[in-house]
Coordinates of C-alpha atoms in Angstrom, one line a residue:
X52 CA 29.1 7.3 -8.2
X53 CA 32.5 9.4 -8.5
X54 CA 32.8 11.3 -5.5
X55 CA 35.5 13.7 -5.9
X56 CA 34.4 16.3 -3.3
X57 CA 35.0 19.5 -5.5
X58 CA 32.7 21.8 -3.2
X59 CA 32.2 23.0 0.0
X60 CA 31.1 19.9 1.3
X61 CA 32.2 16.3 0.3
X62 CA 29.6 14.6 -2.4
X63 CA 29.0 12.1 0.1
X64 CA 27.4 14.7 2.5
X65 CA 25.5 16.1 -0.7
X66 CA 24.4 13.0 -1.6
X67 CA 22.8 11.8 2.0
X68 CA 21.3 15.4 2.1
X69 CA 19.4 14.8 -1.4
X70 CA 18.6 11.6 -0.3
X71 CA 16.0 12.9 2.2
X72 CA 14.1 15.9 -0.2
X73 CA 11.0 15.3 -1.9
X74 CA 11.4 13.7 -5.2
X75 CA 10.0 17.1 -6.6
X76 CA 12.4 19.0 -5.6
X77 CA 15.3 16.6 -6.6
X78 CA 14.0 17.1 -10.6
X79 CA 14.0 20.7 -9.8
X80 CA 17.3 20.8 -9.2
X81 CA 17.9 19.1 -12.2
X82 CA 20.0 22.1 -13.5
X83 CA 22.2 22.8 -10.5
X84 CA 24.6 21.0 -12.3
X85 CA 25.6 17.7 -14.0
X86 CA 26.1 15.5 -10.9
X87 CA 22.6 16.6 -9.5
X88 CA 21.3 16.0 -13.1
X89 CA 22.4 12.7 -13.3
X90 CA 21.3 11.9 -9.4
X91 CA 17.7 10.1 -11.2
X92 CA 19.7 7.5 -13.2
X93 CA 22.4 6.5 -10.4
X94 CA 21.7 3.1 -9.0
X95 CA 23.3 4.1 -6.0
X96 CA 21.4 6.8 -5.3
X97 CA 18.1 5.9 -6.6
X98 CA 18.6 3.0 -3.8
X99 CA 19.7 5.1 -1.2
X100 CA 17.0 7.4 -1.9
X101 CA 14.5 4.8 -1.3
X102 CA 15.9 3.6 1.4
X103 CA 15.4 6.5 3.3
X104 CA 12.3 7.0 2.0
X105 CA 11.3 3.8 3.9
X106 CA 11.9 5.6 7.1
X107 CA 8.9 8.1 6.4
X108 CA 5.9 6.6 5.0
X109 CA 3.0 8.8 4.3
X110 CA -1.4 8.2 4.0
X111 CA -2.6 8.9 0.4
X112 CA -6.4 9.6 0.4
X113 CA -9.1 10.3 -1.8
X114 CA -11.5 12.7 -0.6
X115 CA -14.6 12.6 -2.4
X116 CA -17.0 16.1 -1.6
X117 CA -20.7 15.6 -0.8
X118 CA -22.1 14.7 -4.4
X119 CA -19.6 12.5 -5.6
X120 CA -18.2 14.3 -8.3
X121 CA -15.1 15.3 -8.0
X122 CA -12.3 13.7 -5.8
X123 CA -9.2 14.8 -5.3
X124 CA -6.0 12.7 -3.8
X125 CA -4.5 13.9 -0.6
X126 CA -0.9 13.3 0.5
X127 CA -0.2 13.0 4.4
X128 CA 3.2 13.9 5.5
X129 CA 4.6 13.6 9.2
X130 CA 7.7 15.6 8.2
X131 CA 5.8 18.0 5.4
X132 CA 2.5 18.3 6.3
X133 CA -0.5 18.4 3.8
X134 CA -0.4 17.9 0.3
X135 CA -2.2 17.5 -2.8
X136 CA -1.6 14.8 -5.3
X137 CA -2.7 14.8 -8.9
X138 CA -3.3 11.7 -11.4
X139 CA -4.3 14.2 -14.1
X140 CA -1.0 13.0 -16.7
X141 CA -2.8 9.1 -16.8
X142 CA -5.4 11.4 -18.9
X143 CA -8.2 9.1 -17.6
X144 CA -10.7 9.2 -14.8
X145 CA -9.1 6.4 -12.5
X146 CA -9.3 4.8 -8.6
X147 CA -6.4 4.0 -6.3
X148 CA -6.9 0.0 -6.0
X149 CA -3.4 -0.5 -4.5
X150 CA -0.4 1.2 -3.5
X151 CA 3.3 -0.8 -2.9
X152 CA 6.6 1.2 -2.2
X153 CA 5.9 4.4 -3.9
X154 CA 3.9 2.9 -6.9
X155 CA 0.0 3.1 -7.4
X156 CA -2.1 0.3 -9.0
X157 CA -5.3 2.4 -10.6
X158 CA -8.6 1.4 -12.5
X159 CA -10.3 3.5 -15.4
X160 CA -13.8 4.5 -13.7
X161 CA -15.4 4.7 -17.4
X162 CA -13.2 1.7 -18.9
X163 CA -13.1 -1.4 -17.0
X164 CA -10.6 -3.7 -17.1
X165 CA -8.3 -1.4 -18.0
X166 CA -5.4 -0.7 -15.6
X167 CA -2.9 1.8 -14.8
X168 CA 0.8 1.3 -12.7
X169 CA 2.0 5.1 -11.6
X170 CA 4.7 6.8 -9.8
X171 CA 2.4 9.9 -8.9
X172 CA 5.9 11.9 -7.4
X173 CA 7.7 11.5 -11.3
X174 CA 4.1 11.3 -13.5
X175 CA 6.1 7.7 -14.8
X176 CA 3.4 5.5 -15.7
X177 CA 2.5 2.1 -17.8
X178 CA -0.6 1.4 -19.1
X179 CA -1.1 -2.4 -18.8
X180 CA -1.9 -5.0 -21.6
X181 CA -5.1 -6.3 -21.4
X182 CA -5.4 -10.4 -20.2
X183 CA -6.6 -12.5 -23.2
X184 CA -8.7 -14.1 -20.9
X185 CA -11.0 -10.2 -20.2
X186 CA -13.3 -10.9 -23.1
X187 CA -14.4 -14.3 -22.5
X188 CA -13.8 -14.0 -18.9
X189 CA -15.7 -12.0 -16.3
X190 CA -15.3 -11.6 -12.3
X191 CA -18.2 -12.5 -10.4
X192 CA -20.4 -10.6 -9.7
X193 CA -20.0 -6.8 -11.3
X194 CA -16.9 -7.8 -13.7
X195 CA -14.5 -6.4 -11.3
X196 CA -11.5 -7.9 -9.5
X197 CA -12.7 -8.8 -5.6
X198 CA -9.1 -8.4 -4.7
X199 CA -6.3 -6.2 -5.7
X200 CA -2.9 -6.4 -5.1
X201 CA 0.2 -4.5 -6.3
X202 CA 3.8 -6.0 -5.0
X203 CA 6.6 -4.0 -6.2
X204 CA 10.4 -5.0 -5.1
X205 CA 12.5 -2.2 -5.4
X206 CA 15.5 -3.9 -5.4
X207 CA 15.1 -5.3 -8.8
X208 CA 12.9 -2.3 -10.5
X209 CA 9.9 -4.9 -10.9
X210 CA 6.4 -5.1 -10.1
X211 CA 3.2 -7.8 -10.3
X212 CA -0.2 -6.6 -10.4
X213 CA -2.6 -9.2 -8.5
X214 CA -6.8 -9.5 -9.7
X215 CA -8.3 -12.3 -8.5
X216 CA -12.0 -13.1 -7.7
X217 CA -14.9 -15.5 -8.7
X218 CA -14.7 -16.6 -12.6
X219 CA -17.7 -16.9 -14.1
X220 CA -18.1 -17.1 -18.2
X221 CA -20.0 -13.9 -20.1
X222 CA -23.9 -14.5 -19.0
X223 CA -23.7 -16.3 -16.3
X224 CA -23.2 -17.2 -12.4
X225 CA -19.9 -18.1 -11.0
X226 CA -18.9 -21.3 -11.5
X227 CA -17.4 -22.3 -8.4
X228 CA -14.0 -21.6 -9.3
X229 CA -11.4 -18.8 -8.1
X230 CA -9.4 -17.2 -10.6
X231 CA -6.0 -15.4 -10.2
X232 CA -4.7 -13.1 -12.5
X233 CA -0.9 -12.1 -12.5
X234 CA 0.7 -9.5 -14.3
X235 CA 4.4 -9.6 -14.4
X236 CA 6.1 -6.5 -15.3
X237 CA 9.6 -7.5 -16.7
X238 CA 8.0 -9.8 -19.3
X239 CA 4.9 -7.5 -19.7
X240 CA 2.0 -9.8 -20.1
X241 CA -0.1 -11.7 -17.7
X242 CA -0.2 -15.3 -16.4
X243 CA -3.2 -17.3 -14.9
X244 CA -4.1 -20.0 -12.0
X245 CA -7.1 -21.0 -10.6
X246 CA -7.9 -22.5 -7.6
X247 CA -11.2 -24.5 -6.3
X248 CA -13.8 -22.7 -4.3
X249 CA -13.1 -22.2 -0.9
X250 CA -14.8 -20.0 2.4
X251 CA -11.6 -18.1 3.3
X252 CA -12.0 -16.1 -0.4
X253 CA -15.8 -14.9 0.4
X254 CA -14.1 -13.7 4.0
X255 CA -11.2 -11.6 3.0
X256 CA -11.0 -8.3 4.0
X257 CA -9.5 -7.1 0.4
X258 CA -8.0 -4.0 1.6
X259 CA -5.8 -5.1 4.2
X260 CA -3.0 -6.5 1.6
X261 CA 0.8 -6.6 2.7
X262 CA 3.8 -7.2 0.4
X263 CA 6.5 -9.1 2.2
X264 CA 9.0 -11.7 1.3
X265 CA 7.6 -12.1 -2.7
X266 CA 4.5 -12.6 -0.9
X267 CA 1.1 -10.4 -0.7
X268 CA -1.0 -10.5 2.8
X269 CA -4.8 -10.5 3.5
X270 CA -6.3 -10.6 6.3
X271 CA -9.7 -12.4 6.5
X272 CA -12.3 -10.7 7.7
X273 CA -12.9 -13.9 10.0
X274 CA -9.9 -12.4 11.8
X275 CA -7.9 -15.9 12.7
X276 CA -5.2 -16.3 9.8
X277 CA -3.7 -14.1 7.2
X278 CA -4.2 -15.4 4.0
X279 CA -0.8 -15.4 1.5
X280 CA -0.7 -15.4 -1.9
X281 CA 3.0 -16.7 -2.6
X282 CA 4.3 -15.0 -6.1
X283 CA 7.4 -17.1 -6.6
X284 CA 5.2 -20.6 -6.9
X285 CA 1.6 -19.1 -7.4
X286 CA 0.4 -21.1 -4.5
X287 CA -2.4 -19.8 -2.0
X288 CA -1.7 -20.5 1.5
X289 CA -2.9 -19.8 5.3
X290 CA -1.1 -18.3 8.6
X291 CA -2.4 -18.6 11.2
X292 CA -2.8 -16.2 14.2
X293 CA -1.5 -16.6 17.6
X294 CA -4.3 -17.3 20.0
X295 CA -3.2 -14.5 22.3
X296 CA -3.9 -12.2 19.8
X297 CA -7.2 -13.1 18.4
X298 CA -8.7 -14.5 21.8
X299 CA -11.7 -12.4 23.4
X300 CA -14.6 -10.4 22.1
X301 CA -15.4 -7.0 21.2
X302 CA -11.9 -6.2 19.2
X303 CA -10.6 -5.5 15.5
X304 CA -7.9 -6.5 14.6
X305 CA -5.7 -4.8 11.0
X306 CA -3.1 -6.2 9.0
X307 CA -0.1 -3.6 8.6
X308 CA 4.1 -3.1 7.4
X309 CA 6.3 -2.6 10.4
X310 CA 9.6 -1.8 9.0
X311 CA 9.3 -4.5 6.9
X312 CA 7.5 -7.0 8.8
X313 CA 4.0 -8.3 9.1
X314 CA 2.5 -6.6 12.1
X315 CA -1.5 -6.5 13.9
X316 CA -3.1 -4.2 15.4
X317 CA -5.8 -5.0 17.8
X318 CA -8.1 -2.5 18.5
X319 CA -10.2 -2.8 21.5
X320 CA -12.5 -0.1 23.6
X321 CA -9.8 0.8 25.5
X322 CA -6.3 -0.2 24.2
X323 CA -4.5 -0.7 20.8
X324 CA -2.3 -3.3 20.5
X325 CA 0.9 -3.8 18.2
X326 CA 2.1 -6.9 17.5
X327 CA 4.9 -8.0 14.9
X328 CA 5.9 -11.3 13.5
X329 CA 9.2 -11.3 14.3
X330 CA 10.2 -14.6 12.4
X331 CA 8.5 -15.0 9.4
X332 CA 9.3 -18.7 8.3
X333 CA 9.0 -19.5 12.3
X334 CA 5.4 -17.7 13.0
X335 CA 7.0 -16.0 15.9
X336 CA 4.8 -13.2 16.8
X337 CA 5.5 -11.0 19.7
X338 CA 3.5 -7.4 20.9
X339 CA 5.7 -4.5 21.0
X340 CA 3.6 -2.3 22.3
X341 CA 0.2 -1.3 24.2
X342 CA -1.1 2.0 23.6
X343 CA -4.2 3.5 25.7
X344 CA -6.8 5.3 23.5
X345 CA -8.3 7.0 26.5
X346 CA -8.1 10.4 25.2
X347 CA -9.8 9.7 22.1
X348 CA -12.3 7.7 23.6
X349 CA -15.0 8.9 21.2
X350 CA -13.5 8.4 18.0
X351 CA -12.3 4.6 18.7
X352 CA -15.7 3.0 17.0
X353 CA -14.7 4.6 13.7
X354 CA -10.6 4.6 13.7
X355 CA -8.7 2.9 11.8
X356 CA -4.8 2.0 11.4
X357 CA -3.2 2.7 8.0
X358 CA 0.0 2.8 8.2
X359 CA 3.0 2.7 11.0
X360 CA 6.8 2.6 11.8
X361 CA 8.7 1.9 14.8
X362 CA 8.2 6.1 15.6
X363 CA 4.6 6.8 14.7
X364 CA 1.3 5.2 13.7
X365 CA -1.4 7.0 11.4
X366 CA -4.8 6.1 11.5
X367 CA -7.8 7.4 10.1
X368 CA -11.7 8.5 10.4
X369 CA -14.7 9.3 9.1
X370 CA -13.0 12.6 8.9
X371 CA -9.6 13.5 10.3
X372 CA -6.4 11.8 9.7
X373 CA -4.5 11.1 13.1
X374 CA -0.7 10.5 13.8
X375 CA 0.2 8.7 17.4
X376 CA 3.9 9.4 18.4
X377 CA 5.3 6.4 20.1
X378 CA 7.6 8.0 22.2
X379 CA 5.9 10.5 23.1
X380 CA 2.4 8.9 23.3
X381 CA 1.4 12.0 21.6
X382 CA -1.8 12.2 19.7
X383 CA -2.0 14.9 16.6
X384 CA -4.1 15.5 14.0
X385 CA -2.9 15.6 10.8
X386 CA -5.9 16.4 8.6
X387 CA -9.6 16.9 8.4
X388 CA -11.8 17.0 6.0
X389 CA -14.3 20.5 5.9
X390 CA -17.2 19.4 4.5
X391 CA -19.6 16.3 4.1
X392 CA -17.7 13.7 2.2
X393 CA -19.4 10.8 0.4
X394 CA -17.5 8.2 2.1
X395 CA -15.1 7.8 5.1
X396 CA -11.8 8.4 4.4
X397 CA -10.8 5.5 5.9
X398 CA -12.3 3.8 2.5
X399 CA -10.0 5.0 0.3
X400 CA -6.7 5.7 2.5
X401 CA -3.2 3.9 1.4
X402 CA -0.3 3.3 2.7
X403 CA 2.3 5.3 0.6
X404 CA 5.9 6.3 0.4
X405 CA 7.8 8.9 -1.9
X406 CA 10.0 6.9 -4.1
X407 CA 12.2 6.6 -7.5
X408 CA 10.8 3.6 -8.5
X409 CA 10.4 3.5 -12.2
X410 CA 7.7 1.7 -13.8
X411 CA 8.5 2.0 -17.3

């Protein structure tokens, strides 16, 4: 990027400024003139951009009102507050399956099997090909995916949609096999593996996914090792917890990003733990932090961790959306829902970042 410092302050200045506005608000200022118009296209500053962006990650939820009916899609800020998200440009009544560095993996609601990868900040979005093996093939046992993952490396601009579940041919039961469905965005068109039966698939806790290291994270709802699924070879594999973390009773344990690593956190009655895998090829797992949950005592049954940095951790409810300041040990509620919802909003919360991430 030419930097030639005509105004009052050098473009380098401008540059780290813009870096840290809504994405909105960048194409708004579109017309300001032609460096700011061009700021969408620049490698440089579309990376910049979402590096920043890192720094701040934000809760998208869908809150649903008492009948069902309508939903709409909340955005949870910890520098901007409250905002409201819409998906109305996918023309199509859709749900939030997955979300990976600023992109959102969704699935038509009337149309299934048909899929949708979004950038709800720009209203980009790609409508993905339909797998030769949909009409002949069926998940097990509703037709839908049991797992859904979305791994998006901003680096290179790319982005693989994961489905995988049971297989079972039109008609009938499951056949005993497990069958993974890749979608690979730079060659647009999906690839297939299968893999024999086995217990850890019927345990996973399908919406506890991390994307690290070309990899996507589960955590098993058996609690003792994070299941990986390994995009770069298409291999499953299992990592296993330290004892530390998962010895004792009466605890809950979540599978989150820390600043790009694999973290835990263990929930107990009284304490929340945080611990990171500090070497990821080493299984080096160390806690960073212990956190009393004294003062809200009566919400720790239903809470639950969504998303966190090194600064802050949000966490939601039934009802409310929380954010815990780290330094400050300061407990603040972020939102809350005003009437009876159809589901908790722990359900449908993401973890979610404003990027420029194309995904066209």
């Amino acid at each position: 990027m030419d930097m030639r410092g005509d105004g009052i302050f050098p473009d380098e200045v401008v540059i780290q400024i813009l870096a840290r506005l809504p994405v909105k608000s960048l194409f708004r200022f579109k017309t300001v003139c032609k460096l700011w118009n061009r700021l969408s296209l620049d490698k440089y500053f579309v990376q910049l951009y979402n590096e920043v962006s890192r720094k701040n990650p934000m809760i998208l939820v869908e809150v649903s009102d008492s009948y069902g009916s309508k939903s709409s899609l909340i955005c949870v800020d910890n520098l901007r507050g409250v905002s409201e998200f819409s998906l109305s440009f996918l023309n199509d009544r859709v749900k939030v399956r997955a979300s990976c560095n600023g992109l959102l993996c969704c699935s038509s609601i009337p149309d299934k099997g048909v899929f949708y990868v979004c950038n709800p900040v720009t209203r980009e979005y790609r409508l993905l090909p339909k797998s030769r093996e949909r009409p002949v093939t069926r998940f097990y046992p509703d037709g839908e995916a049991t797992l859904v993952g979305l791994a998006c490396d901003s680096s290179y601009q790319k982005f693989n949609v994961v489905l995988a579940g049971y297989h079972r041919t039109f008609g009938h039961r499951p056949d005993g096999s497990f069958i993974c469905l890749v979608f690979n965005s730079e060659l647009n068109k999906w690839r297939k593996f299968v893999s024999l039966q086995d217990d850890h698939f019927t345990h996973m806790n399908k919406n506890q996914v991390v994307f690290i290291n070309n990899a996507l994270h589960w955590l098993t709802v058996s609690s003792t090792y994070i299941l990986v699924l390994d995009l770069s070879c298409d291999v499953w594999r299992k990592m296993q917890l330290p004892y530390d973390l998962i010895y004792g009773n009466g605890y809950r344990i979540y599978l989150l990003d820390f600043d790009g690593c694999l973290s835990v956190i263990k929930i107990s009655e009284a304490w929340m733990n945080i611990w990171v895998l500090k070497d990821y090829w080493k299984d080096e797992w160390c806690m960073v932090d212990k956190v009393s949950l004294r003062c809200i005592r009566g919400m720790v049954p239903g809470i639950f961790p969504i998303s966190q940095t090194g600064e802050y951790i949000f966490l939601a409810t039934h009802k409310q959306i929380l954010v815990y300041h780290c330094k400050s040990q300061v407990w603040k509620e972020m939102y809350s829902v005003k009437y009876s919802s159809t589901l908790p909003l722990w359900f449908s919360a993401h973890a979610y970042r404003s990027t420029m991430f194309s995904c066209n």
